PDB file of C-alpha atoms in Angstrom:
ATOM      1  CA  UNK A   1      10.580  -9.913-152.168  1.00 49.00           C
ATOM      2  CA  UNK A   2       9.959  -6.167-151.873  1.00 47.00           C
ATOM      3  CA  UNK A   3      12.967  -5.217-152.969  1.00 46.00           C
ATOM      4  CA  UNK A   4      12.479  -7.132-156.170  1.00 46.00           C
ATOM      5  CA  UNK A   5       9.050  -5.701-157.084  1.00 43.00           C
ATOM      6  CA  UNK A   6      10.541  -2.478-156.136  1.00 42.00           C
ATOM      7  CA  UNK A   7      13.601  -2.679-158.563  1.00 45.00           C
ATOM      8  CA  UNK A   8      10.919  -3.945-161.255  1.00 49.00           C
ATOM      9  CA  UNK A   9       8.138  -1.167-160.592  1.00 43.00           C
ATOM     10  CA  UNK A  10      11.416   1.247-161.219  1.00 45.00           C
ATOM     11  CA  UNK A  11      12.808  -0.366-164.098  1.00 47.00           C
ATOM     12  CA  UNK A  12       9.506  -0.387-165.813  1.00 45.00           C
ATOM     13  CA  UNK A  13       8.890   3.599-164.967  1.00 44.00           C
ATOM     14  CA  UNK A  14      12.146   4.445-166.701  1.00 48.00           C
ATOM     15  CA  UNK A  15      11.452   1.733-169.504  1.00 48.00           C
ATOM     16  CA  UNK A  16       8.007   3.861-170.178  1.00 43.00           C
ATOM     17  CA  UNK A  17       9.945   6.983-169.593  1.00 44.00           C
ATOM     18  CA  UNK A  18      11.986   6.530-172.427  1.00 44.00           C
ATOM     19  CA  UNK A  19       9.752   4.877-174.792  1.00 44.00           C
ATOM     20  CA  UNK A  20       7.524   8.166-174.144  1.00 41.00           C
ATOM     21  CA  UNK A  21      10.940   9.626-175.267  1.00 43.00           C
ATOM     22  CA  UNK A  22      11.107   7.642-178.419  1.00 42.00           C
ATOM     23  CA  UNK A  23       7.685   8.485-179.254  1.00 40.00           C
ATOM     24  CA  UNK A  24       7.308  12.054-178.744  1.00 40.00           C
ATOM     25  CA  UNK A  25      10.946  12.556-180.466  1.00 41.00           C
ATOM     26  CA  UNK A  26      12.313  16.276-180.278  1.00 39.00           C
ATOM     27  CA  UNK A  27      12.704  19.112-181.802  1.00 40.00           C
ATOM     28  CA  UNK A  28      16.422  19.815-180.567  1.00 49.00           C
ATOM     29  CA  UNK A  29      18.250  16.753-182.443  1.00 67.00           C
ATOM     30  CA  UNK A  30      20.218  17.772-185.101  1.00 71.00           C
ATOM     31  CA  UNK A  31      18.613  16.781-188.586  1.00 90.00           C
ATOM     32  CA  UNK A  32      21.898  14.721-189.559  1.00 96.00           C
ATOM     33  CA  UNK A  33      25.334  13.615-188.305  1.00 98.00           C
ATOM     34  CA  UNK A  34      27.985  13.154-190.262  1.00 97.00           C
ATOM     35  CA  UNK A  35      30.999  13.286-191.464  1.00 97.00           C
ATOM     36  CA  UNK A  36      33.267  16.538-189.277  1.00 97.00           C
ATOM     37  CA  UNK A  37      30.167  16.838-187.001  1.00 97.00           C
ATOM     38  CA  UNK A  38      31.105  16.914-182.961  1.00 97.00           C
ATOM     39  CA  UNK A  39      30.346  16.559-179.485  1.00 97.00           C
ATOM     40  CA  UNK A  40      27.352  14.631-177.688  1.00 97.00           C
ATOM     41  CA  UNK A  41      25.331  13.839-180.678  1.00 98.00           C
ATOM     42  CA  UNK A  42      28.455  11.964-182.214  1.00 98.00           C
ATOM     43  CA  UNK A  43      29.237  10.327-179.106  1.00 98.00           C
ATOM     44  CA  UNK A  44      25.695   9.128-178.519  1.00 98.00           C
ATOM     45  CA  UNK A  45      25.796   7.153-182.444  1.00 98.00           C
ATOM     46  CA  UNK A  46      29.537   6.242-181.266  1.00 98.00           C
ATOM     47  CA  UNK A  47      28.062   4.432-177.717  1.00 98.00           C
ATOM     48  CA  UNK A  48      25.468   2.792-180.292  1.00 98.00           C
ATOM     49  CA  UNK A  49      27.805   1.375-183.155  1.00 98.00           C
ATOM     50  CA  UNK A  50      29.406  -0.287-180.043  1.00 98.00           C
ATOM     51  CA  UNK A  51      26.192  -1.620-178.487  1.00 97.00           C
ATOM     52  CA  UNK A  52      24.567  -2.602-181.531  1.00 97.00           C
ATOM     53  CA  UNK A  53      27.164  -3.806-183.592  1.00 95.00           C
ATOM     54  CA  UNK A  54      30.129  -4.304-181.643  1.00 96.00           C
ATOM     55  CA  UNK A  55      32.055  -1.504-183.774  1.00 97.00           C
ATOM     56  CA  UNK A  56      34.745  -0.646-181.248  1.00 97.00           C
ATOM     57  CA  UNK A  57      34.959   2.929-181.728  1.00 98.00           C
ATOM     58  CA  UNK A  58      36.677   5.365-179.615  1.00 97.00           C
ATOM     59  CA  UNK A  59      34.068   7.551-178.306  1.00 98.00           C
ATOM     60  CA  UNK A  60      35.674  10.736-178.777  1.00 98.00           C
ATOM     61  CA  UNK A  61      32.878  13.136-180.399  1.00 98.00           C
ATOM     62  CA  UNK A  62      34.607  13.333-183.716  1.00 98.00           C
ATOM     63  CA  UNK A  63      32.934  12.163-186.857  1.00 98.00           C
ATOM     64  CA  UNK A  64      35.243  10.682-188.721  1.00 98.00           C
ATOM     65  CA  UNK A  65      36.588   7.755-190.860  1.00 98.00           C
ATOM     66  CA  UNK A  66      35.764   4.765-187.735  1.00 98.00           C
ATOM     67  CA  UNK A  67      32.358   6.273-187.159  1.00 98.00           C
ATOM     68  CA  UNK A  68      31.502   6.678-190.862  1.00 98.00           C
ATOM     69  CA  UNK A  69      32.633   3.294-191.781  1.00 98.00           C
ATOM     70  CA  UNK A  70      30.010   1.702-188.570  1.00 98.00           C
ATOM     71  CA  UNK A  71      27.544   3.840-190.142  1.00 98.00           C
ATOM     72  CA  UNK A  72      27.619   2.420-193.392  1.00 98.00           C
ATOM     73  CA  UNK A  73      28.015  -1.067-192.054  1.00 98.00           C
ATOM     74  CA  UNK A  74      24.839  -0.658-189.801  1.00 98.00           C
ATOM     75  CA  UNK A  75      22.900   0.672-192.479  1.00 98.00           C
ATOM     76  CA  UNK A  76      23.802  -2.440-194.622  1.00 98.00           C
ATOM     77  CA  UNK A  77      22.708  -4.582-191.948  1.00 97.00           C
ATOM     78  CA  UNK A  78      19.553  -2.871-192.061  1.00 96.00           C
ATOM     79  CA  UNK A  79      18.938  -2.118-195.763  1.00 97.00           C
ATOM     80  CA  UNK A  80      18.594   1.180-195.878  1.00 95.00           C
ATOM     81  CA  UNK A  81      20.937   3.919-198.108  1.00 96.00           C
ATOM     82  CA  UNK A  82      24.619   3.151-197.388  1.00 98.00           C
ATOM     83  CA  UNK A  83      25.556   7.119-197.342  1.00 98.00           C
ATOM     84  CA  UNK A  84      27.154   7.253-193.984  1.00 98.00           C
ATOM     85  CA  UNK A  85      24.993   9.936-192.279  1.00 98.00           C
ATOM     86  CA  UNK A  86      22.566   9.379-189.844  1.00 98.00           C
ATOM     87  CA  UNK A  87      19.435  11.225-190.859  1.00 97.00           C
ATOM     88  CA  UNK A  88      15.643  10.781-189.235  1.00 97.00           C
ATOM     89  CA  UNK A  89      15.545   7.087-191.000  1.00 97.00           C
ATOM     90  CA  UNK A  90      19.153   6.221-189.522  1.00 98.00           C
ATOM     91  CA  UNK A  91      18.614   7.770-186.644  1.00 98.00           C
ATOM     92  CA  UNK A  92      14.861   6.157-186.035  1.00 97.00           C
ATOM     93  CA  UNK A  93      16.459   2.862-186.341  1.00 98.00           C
ATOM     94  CA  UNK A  94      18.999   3.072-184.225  1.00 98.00           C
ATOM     95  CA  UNK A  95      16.864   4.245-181.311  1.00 98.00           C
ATOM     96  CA  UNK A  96      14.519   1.634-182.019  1.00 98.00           C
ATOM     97  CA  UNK A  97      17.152  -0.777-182.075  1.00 98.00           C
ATOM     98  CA  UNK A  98      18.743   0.316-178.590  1.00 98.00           C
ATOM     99  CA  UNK A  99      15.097   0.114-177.530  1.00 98.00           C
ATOM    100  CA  UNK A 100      14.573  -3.656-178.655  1.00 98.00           C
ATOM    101  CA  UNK A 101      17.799  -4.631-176.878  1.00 97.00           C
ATOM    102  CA  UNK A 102      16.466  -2.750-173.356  1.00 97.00           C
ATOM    103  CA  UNK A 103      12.898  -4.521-173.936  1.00 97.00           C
ATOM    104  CA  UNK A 104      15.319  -8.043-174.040  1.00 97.00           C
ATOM    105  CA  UNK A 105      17.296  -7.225-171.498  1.00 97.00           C
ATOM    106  CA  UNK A 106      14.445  -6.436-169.557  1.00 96.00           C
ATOM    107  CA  UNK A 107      12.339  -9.901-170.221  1.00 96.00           C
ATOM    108  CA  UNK A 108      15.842 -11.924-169.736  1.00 97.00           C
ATOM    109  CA  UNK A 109      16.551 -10.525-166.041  1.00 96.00           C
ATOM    110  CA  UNK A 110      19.839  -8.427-167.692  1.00 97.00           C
ATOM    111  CA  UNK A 111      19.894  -5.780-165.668  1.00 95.00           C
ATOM    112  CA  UNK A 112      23.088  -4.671-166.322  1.00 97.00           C
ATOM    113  CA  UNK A 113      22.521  -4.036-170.274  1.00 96.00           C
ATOM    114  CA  UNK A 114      18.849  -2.680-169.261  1.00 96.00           C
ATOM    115  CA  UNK A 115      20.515   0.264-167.211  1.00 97.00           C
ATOM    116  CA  UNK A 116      23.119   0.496-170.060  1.00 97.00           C
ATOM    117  CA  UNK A 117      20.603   0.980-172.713  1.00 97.00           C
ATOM    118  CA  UNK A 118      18.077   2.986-170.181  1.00 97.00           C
ATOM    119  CA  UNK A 119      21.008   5.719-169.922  1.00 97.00           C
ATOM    120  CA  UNK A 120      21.558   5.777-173.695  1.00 98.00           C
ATOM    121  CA  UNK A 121      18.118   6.045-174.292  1.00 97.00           C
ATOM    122  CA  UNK A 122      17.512   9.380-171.415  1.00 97.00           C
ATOM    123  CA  UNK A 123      20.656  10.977-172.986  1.00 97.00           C
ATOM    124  CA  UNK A 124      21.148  10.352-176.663  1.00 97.00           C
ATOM    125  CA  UNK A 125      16.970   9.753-177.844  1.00 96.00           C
ATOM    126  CA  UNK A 126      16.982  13.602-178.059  1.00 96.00           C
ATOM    127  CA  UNK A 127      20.835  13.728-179.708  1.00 96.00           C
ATOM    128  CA  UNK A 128      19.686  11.835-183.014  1.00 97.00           C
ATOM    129  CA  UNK A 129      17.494  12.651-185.749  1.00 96.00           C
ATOM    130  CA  UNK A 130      14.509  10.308-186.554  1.00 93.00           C
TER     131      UNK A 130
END
């Protein structure tokens, strides 16, 4: 019984952890990916394409045709402008989104897909715009 209050105490620390992260936002994401950007910040919209929309992109860094086509479908799902780049509004939504499926994974007992979406959130909330 310890054990479980102690695995929920934790989980709840890093799910406030990173919402703090959502909220405060920072001041080293870039302002927008897109098409020919690289590295982390590419990979982090890559991981959530996957996650959120079950894009099945290679999550190699590189900004190209795959990732810009997820873009635009994600941004149709949400109704936002279809121009491929994620920007602060984009960006918002998609770490909003990752947030929403942590705060159901948490209430459902999914503790796999809560870690999964805890990571995401500590590395990639400062990678995106928004």
């Amino acid at each position: 019984m310890q054990k479980k209050w102690a695995l929920r105490a934790a989980t709840l620390t890093i799910g406030a952890t990173a919402a703090l992260g959502l909220a405060v936002g920072t001041a080293s994401a870039a302002s927008t990916i897109q098409w020919g950007s690289t590295g982390q910040p590419v990979r982090c919209v890559q991981h959530a394409m996957n996650y959120l929309d079950s894009a099945g992109l290679s999550v190699d860094g590189q900004f190209g045709q795959n990732t810009y086509n997820a873009v635009v479908a994600y941004q149709g799902s949400k109704g936002i402008q279809q121009d491929g780049q994620v920007g602060p509004q984009t960006g918002g939504d998609i770490k909003a989104d990752i947030y929403n499926v942590y705060l159901a994974a948490h209430h459902s007992g999914d503790y796999s897909t809560q870690s999964t979406m805890s990571a995401w959130m500590s590395n990639c909330n400062s990678q995106l715009p928004g």
